[in-house]
XYZ file of C-alpha atoms in Angstrom:
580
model
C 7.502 91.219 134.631
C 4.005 91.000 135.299
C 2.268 94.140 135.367
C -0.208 95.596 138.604
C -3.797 94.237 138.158
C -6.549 96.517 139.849
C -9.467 94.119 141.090
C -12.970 94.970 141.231
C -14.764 94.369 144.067
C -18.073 93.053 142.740
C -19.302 91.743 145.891
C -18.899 94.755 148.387
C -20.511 95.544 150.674
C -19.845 92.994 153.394
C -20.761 92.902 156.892
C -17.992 92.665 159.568
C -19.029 92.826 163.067
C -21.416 95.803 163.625
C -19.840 97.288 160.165
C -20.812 97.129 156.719
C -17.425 97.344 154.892
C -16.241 97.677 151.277
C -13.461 97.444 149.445
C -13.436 100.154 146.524
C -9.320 99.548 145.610
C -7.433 96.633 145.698
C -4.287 96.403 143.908
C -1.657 93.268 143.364
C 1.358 93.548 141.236
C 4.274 91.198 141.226
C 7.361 92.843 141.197
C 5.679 96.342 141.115
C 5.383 99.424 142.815
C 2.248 100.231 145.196
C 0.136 102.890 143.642
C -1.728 103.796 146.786
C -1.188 103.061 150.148
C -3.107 100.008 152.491
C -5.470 101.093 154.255
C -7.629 98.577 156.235
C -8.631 100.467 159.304
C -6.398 97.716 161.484
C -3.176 100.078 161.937
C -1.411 96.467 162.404
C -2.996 94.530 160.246
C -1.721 97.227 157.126
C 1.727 96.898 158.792
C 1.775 93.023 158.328
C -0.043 93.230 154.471
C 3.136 96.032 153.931
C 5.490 92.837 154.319
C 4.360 91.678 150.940
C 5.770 95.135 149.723
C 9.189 95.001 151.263
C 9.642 91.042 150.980
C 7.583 89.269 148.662
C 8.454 92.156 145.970
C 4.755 92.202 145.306
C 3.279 95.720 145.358
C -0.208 95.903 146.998
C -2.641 98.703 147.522
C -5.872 98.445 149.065
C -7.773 100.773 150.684
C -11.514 100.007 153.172
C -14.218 101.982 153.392
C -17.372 102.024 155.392
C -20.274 101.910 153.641
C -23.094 104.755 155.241
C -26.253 104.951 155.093
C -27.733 109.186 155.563
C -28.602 108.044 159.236
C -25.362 106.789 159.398
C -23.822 110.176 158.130
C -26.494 112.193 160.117
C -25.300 110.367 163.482
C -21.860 110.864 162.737
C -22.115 114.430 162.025
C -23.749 114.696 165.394
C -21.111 112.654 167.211
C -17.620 113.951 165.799
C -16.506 115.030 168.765
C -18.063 112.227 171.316
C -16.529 109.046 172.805
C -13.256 110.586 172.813
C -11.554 108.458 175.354
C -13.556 105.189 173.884
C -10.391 103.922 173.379
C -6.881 104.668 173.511
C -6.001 103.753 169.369
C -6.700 107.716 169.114
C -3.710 108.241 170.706
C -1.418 106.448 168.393
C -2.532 108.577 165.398
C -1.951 112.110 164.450
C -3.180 114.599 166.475
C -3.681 117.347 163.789
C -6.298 115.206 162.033
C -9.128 115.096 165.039
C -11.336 116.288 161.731
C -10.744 113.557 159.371
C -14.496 112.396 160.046
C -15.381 115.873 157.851
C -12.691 114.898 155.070
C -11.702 118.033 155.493
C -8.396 117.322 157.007
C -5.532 119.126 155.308
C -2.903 119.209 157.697
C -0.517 116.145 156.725
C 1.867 117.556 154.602
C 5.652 116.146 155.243
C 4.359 113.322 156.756
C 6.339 109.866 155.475
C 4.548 106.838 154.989
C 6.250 103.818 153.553
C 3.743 102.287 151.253
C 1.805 104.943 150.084
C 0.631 108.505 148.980
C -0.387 111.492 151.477
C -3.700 111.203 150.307
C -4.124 107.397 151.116
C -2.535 108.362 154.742
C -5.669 111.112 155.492
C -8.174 107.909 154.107
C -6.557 106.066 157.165
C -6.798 108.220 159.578
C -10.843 109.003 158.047
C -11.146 105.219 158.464
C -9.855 104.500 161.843
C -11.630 107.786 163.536
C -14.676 107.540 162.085
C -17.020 106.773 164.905
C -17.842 103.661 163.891
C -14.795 101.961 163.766
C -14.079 103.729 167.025
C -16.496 101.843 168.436
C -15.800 98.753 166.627
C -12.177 99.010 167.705
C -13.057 99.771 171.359
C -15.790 96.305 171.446
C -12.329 94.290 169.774
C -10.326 95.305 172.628
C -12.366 94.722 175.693
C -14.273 91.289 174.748
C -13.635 87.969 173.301
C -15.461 89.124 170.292
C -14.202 87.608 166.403
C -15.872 90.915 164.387
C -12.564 91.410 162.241
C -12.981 87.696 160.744
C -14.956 88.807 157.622
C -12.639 91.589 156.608
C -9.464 89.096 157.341
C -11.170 86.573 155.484
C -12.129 88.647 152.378
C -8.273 90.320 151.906
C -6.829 86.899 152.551
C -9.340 85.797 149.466
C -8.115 89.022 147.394
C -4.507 88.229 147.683
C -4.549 84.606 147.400
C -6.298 84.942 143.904
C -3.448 87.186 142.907
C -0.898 85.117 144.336
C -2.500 82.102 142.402
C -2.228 84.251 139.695
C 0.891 85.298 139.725
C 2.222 81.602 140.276
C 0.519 80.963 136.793
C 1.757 83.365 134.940
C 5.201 82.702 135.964
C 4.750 78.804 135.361
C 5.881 77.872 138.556
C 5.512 74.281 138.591
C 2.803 72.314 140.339
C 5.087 70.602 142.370
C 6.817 73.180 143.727
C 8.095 73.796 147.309
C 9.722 77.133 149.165
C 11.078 77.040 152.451
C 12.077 80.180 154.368
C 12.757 81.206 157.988
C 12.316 84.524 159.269
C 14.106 85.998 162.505
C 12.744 88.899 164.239
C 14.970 89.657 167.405
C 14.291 86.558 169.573
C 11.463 85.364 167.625
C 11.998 82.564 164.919
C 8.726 81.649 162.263
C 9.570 78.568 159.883
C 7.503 78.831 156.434
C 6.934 75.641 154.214
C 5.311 76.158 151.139
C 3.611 73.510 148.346
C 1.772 74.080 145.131
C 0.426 70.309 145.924
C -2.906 69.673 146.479
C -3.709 68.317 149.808
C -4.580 64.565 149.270
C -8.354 64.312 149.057
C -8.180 67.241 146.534
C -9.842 66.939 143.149
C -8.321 69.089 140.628
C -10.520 68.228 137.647
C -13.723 69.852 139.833
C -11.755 73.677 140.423
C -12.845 76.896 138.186
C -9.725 78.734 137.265
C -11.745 81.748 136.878
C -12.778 81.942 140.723
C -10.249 80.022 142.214
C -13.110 77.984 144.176
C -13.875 74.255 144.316
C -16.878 72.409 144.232
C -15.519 69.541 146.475
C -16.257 69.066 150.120
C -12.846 70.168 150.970
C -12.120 72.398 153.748
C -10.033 75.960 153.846
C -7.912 74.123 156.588
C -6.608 71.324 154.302
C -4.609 73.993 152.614
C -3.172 75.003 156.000
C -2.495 71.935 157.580
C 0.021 73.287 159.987
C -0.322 77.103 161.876
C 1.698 76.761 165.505
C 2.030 80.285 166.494
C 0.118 80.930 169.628
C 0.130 81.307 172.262
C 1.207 85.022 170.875
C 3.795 86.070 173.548
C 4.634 85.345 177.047
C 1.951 87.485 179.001
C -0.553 86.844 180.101
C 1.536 83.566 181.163
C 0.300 80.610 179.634
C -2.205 82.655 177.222
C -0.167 85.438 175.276
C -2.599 88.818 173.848
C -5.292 88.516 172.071
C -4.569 91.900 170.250
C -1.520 93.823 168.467
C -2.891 97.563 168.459
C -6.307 97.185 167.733
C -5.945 93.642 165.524
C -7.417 90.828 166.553
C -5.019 87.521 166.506
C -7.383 84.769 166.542
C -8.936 85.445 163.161
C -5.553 84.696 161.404
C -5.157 81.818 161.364
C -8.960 80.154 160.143
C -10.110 83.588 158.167
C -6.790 84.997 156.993
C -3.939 82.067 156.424
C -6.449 79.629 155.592
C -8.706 81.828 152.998
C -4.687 82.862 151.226
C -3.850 79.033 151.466
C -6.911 78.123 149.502
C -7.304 80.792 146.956
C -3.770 80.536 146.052
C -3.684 77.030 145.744
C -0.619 76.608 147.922
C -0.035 74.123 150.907
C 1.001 76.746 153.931
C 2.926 75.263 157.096
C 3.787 77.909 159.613
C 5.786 77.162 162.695
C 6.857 79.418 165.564
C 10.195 77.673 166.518
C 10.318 80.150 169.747
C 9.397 83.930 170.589
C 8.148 85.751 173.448
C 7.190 88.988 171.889
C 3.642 88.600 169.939
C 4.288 91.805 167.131
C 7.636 89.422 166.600
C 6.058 86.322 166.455
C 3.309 87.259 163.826
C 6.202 89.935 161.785
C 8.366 87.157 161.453
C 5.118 85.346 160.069
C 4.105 87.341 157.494
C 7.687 87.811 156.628
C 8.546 83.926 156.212
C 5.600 84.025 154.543
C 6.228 86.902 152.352
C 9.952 85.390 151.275
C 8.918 82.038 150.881
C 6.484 82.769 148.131
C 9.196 85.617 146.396
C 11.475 82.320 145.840
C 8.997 80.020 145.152
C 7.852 82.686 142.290
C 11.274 82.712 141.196
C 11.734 78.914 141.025
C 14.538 78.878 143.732
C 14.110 76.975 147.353
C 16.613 76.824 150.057
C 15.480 73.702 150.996
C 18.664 71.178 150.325
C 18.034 68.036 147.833
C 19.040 64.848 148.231
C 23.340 64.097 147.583
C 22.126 60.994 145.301
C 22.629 62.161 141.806
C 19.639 59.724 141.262
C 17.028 61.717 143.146
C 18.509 64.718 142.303
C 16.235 67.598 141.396
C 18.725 70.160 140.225
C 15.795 72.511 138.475
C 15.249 74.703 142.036
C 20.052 74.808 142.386
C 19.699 76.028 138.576
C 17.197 78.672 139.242
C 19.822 79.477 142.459
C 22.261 80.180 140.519
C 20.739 81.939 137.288
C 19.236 84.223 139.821
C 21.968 84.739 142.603
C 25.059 82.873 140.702
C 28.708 84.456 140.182
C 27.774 84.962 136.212
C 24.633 86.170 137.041
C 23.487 90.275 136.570
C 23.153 89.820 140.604
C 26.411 87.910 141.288
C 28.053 90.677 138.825
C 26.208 93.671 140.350
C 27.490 92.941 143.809
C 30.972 92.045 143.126
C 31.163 95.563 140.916
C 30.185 97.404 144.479
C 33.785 96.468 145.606
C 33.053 96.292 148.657
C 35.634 95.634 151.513
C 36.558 96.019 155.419
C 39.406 96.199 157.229
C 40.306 96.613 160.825
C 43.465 96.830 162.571
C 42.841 96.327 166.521
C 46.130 96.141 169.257
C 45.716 95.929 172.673
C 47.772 94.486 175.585
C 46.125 91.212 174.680
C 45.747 90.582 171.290
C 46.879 91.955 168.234
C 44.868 91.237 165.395
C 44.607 92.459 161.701
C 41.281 91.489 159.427
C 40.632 92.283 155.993
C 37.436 90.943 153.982
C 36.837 91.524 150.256
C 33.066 90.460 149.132
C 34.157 90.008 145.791
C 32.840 85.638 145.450
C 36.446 84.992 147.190
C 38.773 85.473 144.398
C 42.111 86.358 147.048
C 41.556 83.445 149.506
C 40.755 82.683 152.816
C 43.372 82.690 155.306
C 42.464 82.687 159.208
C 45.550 82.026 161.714
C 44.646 82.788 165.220
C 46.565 80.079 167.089
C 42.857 78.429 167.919
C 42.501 75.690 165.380
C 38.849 74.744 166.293
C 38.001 78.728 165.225
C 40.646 78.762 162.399
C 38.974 75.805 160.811
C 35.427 77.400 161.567
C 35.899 81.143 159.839
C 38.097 79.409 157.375
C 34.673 77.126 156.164
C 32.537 79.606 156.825
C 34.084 82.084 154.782
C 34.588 79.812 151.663
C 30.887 78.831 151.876
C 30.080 82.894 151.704
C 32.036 82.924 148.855
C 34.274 86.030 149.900
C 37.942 86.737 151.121
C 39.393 86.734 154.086
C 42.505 87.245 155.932
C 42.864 87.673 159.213
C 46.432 87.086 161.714
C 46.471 86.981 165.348
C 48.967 87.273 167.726
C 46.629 86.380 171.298
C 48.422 85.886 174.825
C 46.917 82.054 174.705
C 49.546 81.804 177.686
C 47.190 82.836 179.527
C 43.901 81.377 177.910
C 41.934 81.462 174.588
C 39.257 83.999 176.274
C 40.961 87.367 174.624
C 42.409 85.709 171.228
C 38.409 84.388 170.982
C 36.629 87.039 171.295
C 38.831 89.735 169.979
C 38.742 87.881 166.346
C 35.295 87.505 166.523
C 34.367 91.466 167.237
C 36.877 92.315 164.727
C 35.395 90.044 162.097
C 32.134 91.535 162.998
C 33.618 94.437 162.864
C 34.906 94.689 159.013
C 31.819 92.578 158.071
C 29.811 95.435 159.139
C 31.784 97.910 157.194
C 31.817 96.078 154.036
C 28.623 95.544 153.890
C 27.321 99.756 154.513
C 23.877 100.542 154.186
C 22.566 97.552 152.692
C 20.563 99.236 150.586
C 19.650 96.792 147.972
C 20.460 93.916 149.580
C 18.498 90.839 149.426
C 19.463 90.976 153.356
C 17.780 87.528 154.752
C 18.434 83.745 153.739
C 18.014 80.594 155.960
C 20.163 77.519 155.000
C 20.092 74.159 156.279
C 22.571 71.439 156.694
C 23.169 67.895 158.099
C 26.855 66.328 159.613
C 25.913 63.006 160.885
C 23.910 63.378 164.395
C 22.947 67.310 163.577
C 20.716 69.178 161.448
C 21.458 72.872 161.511
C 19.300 75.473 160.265
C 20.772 79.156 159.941
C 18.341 81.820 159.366
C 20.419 85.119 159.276
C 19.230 88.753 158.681
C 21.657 91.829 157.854
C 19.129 93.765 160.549
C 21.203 96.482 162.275
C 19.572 94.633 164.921
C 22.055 92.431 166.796
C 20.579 89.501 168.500
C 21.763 86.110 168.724
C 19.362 83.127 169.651
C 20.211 79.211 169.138
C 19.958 75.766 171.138
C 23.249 74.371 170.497
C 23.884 70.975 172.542
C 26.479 72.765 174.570
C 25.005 70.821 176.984
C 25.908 67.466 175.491
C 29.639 68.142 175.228
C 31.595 66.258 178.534
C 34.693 67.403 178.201
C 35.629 70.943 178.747
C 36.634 72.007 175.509
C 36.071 71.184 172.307
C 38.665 68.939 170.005
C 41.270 70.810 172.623
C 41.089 74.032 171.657
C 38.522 76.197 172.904
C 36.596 75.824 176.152
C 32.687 75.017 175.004
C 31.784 77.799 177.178
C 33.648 80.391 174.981
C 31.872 78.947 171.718
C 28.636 81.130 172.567
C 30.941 84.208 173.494
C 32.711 83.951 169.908
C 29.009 83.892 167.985
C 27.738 86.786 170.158
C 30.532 89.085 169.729
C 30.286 88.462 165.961
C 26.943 88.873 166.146
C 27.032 92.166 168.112
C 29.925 93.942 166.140
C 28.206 92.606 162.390
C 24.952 93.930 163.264
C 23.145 91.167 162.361
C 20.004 88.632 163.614
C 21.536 85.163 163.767
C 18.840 81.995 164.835
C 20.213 78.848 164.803
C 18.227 76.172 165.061
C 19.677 72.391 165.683
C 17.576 68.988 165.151
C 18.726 65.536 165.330
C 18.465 63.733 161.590
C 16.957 60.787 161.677
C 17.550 57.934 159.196
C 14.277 57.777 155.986
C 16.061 54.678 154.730
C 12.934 52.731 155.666
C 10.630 55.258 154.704
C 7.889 54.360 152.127
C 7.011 56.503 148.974
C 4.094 57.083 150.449
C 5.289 58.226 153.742
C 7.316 60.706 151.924
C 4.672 62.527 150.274
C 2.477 62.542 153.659
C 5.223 64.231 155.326
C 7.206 67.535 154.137
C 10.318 66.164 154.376
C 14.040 67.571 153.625
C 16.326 65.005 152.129
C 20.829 65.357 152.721
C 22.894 62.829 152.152
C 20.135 59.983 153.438
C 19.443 62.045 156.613
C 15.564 62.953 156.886
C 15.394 66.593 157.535
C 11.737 67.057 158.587
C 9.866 70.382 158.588
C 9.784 69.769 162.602
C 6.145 69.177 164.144
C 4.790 69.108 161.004
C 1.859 66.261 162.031
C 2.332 67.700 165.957
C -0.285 70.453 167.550
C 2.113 70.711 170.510
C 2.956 74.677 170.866
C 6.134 74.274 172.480
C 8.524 74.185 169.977
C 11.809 72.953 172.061
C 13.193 70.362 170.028
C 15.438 67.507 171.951
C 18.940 67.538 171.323
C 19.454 65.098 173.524
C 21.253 62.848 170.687
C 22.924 65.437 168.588
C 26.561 65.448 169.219
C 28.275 69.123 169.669
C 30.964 68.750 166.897
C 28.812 67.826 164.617
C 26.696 70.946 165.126
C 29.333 73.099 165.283
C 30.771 71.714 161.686
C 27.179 72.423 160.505
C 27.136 75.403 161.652
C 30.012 76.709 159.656
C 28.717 75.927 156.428
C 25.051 76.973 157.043
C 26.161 80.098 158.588
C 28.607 80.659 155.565
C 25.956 80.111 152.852
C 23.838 82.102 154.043
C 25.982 84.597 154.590
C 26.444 84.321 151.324
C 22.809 84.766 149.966
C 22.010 87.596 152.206
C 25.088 90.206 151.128
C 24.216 89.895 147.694
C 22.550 92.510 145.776
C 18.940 91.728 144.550
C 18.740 94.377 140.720
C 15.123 93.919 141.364
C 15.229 96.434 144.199
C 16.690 98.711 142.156
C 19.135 100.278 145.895
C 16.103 100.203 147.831
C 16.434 98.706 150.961
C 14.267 94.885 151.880
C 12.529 96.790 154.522
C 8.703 98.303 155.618
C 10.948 100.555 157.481
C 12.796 102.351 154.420
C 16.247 102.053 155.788
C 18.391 99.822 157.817
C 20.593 102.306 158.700
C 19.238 103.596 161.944
């Protein structure tokens, strides 16, 4: 475990916009404990940097100030009380601290803050109502100005250094690659990650010391793909411009592409769909933030190639040292014991469902008189690696509706009691797999906030139901009452595969590509700049999706309930609990 490095900030003071800024305390600790709060006078832009906290497992402090000169402080004493309606960010803060501009504000005491002392709290709300960056906040939000740029740009050169760092003292290896989705209610944000140079990159001319290059190459070879925007639906066709009082545009050329370079990491970021904009960039930073936790640990959940000839096994042995049934995490979360059980009769069904999350050591048996959904729990329960037995007795003479959807909420239902609090959870994992014409990729979060969003070819299907068993309307039905009762996030994301045996070496390596069983599973719009992220389906065949979809959704299942030591019981959120 590496321990927290405090960085000096040699080259503070900077200018950013009408500011002069420094940066007296930056701290970056890999697997550590914040000391201090973040500060940055961007209320959103500390939320998103917090992310690295909860899911990267990489404690950082960091605290702004603005740097005065005595006119400075002489016009601010003069104006503490002026431009009070300049803009409405006031409003979101605390209104017993209208003195913070004295530092004389006292009056905090109880208040909780999730990444930080009481005494970094009062610097924040110094920061963000000192008349300066009043005004500077109230400029942001009513022109097209960039004036947060240089701040983005200089944290984003911090933490990439550390990250860089980090990566080396861990001996992650140079060819390493993480892949991670993150949900965030509707909104989906793919994260691709490689320690590979770009192409044109010469190693031999780069100071370790500094983490800069002589060479001619630009910032935005390290970020070669960034396809979030437009950041929500409204204003149609354009999305906002501003979360709070953080500028957007800046983060992708000062912020990603300044932590892309100084790290020395290859960062692809993808919004697969989203309408809210504070989802859309969350989910970002959180891909992000996961991503680079397993590509620190050496794992990937990116699937390798069936060929035992091209099989890299180092990232599966990582997986399982790390997350494995012998491991002090597999161990830890079978010793919770953890079970559900629900007993549900009604003039319709009468079902009975008990799951044991102990790596599936009593079985799997599902009979509910719908073989398409016996066949589906039953696969994605093995691939979770728990137990599960469940009987129905439905009134199918009348249709599969009720026998459906009653297993599914129960299921839900004793999922969500097994699995409590989740309070030391490792709570999100994306998996991907391929069955002939489909490539499904799951990305599940234990959330507590149910939503279900996918674009499964139901479409595509002719016939009514599926293999004879279940009407493909009712397919959609069964996931969102699981969804709803488990209390979970569920994205599932389907692509047609598409054949690489033609492919060169040297197409390979231009293009991040996934390899199953000799389907090409390609990071999608990787070499596109089109927005709209609406994959066809047009070719993928529904029972191959839905077979996909059992095993994705069952592994990671599987990843998600276990227990993460590292955490120590604290719970993978900026939000403290999951609970409420």
């Amino acid at each position: 475990m590496a321990s927290a490095v405090a960085i000096d900030s040699k080259d503070a003071p900077f200018p950013c916009g009408s500011l002069q800024l420094s940066i007296p305390h930056v701290e970056i600790g890999n697997l550590q404990k914040p000391s201090e709060s973040i500060s940055t006078g961007v209320g959103f832009f500390d939320h998103m940097l917090d992310q690295f906290n909860s899911h990267a497992q990489i404690g950082v402090s960091l605290l702004v100030n603005i740097v005065e000169t005595t006119k400075d402080i002489n016009n601010n004493n003069n104006n503490n009380n002026d431009d009070d309606n300049n803009n409405n960010y006031d409003n979101n803060t605390n209104n017993n601290n209208n003195n913070c501009n004295n530092n004389n504000n006292n009056n905090n005491g109880g208040h909780e803050t999730t990444n930080g002392s009481n005494d970094a709290y009062q610097h924040h709300n110094r920061l963000v109502l000192h008349p300066q960056m009043k005004k500077a906040a109230s400029n942001c939000n009513n022109n097209n100005s960039n004036s947060q740029g240089p701040l983005f740009a200089k944290i984003g050169q911090l933490l990439g250094t550390e990250f860089h760092r980090i990566l080396e003292q861990n001996n992650v290896a140079s060819n390493a690659t993480s892949f991670f989705g993150c949900p965030l209610d509707e909104a989906l944000v793919l994260v691709h990650l490689s320690r590979q140079p770009p192409p044109s990159y010469d190693t031999t001319t780069t100071n370790d010391s500094s983490s800069s290059t002589t060479t001619s190459l630009s910032f935005y070879d390290w970020l070669p793909l960034y396809n979030l925007a437009p950041y929500g639906s409204y204003p149609t066709n354009v999305g906002r411009r501003h979360l709070g009082t953080m500028e957007l545009e800046p983060l992708k050329d000062q912020f990603w592409a300044k932590v892309a370079r100084y790290s020395q990491v290859q960062i692809r970021m993808y919004k697969v769909w989203g309408t809210n904009a504070h989802h859309i960039v969350e989910a970002s930073f959180k891909a992000f933030a996961r991503a680079l936790r397993n590509m620190i640990d050496g794992v990937d959940t990116i699937p390798r190639a069936n060929n035992d000839n091209d099989k890299d096994d180092t990232f599966d042995k990582s997986l399982e040292l790390l997350y494995g049934a012998s491991s002090i995490n597999g161990q830890a979360s079978v010793a919770l014991q953890r079970h559900g059980q629900k007993s549900r009769q009604t003039k319709e069904t009468q079902i009975h469902a008990e799951l044991w999350l102990d790596g599936g050591s009593q079985g799997v048996q599902v009979s509910t008189g719908l073989t398409i959904l016996d066949a589906f729990w039953t696969t994605a329960s093995r691939e979770a690696h728990v137990s599960l037995h469940v009987a129905c007795q439905g009134d199918l003479w009348i249709d599969e509706h009720h026998t459906a959807e009653d297993v599914a909420i129960a299921l839900g239902q004793v999922w969500n009691q097994a699995l409590g609090d989740k309070a030391g959870l490792n709570r999100m994992w994306c998996a991907t797999v391929a069955v002939q014409t489909a490539r499904v990729t799951v990305v599940l979060d234990l959330s507590n906030r149910p939503m279900l969003t996918h674009n499964l070819p139901l479409q595509n299907h002719a016939k009514e139901h599926l293999q004879n068993s279940v009407p493909v309307e009712m397919l959609d039905h069964v996931l969102d009452s699981f969804v709803v009762s488990a209390r979970i996030t569920l994205q599932i994301y389907v692509q047609p595969t598409s054949s690489t045996a033609t492919s060169t070496e040297e197409e390979k390596k231009k293009n991040p590509k996934i390899v199953n069983g000799g389907k090409s599973i390609l990071f999608d719009a990787a070499n596109s700049n089109n927005s709209n992220s609406e994959t066809s389906t047009a070719t993928v065949q529904l029972e191959d999706a839905w077979s996909a979809l059992a095993v994705a959704l069952g592994q990671a299942l599987r990843y998600c309930i276990l227990v993460d030591s590292r955490r120590a019981g604290a719970t993978a959120s900026s939000k403290g609990t999951l609970s409420v």
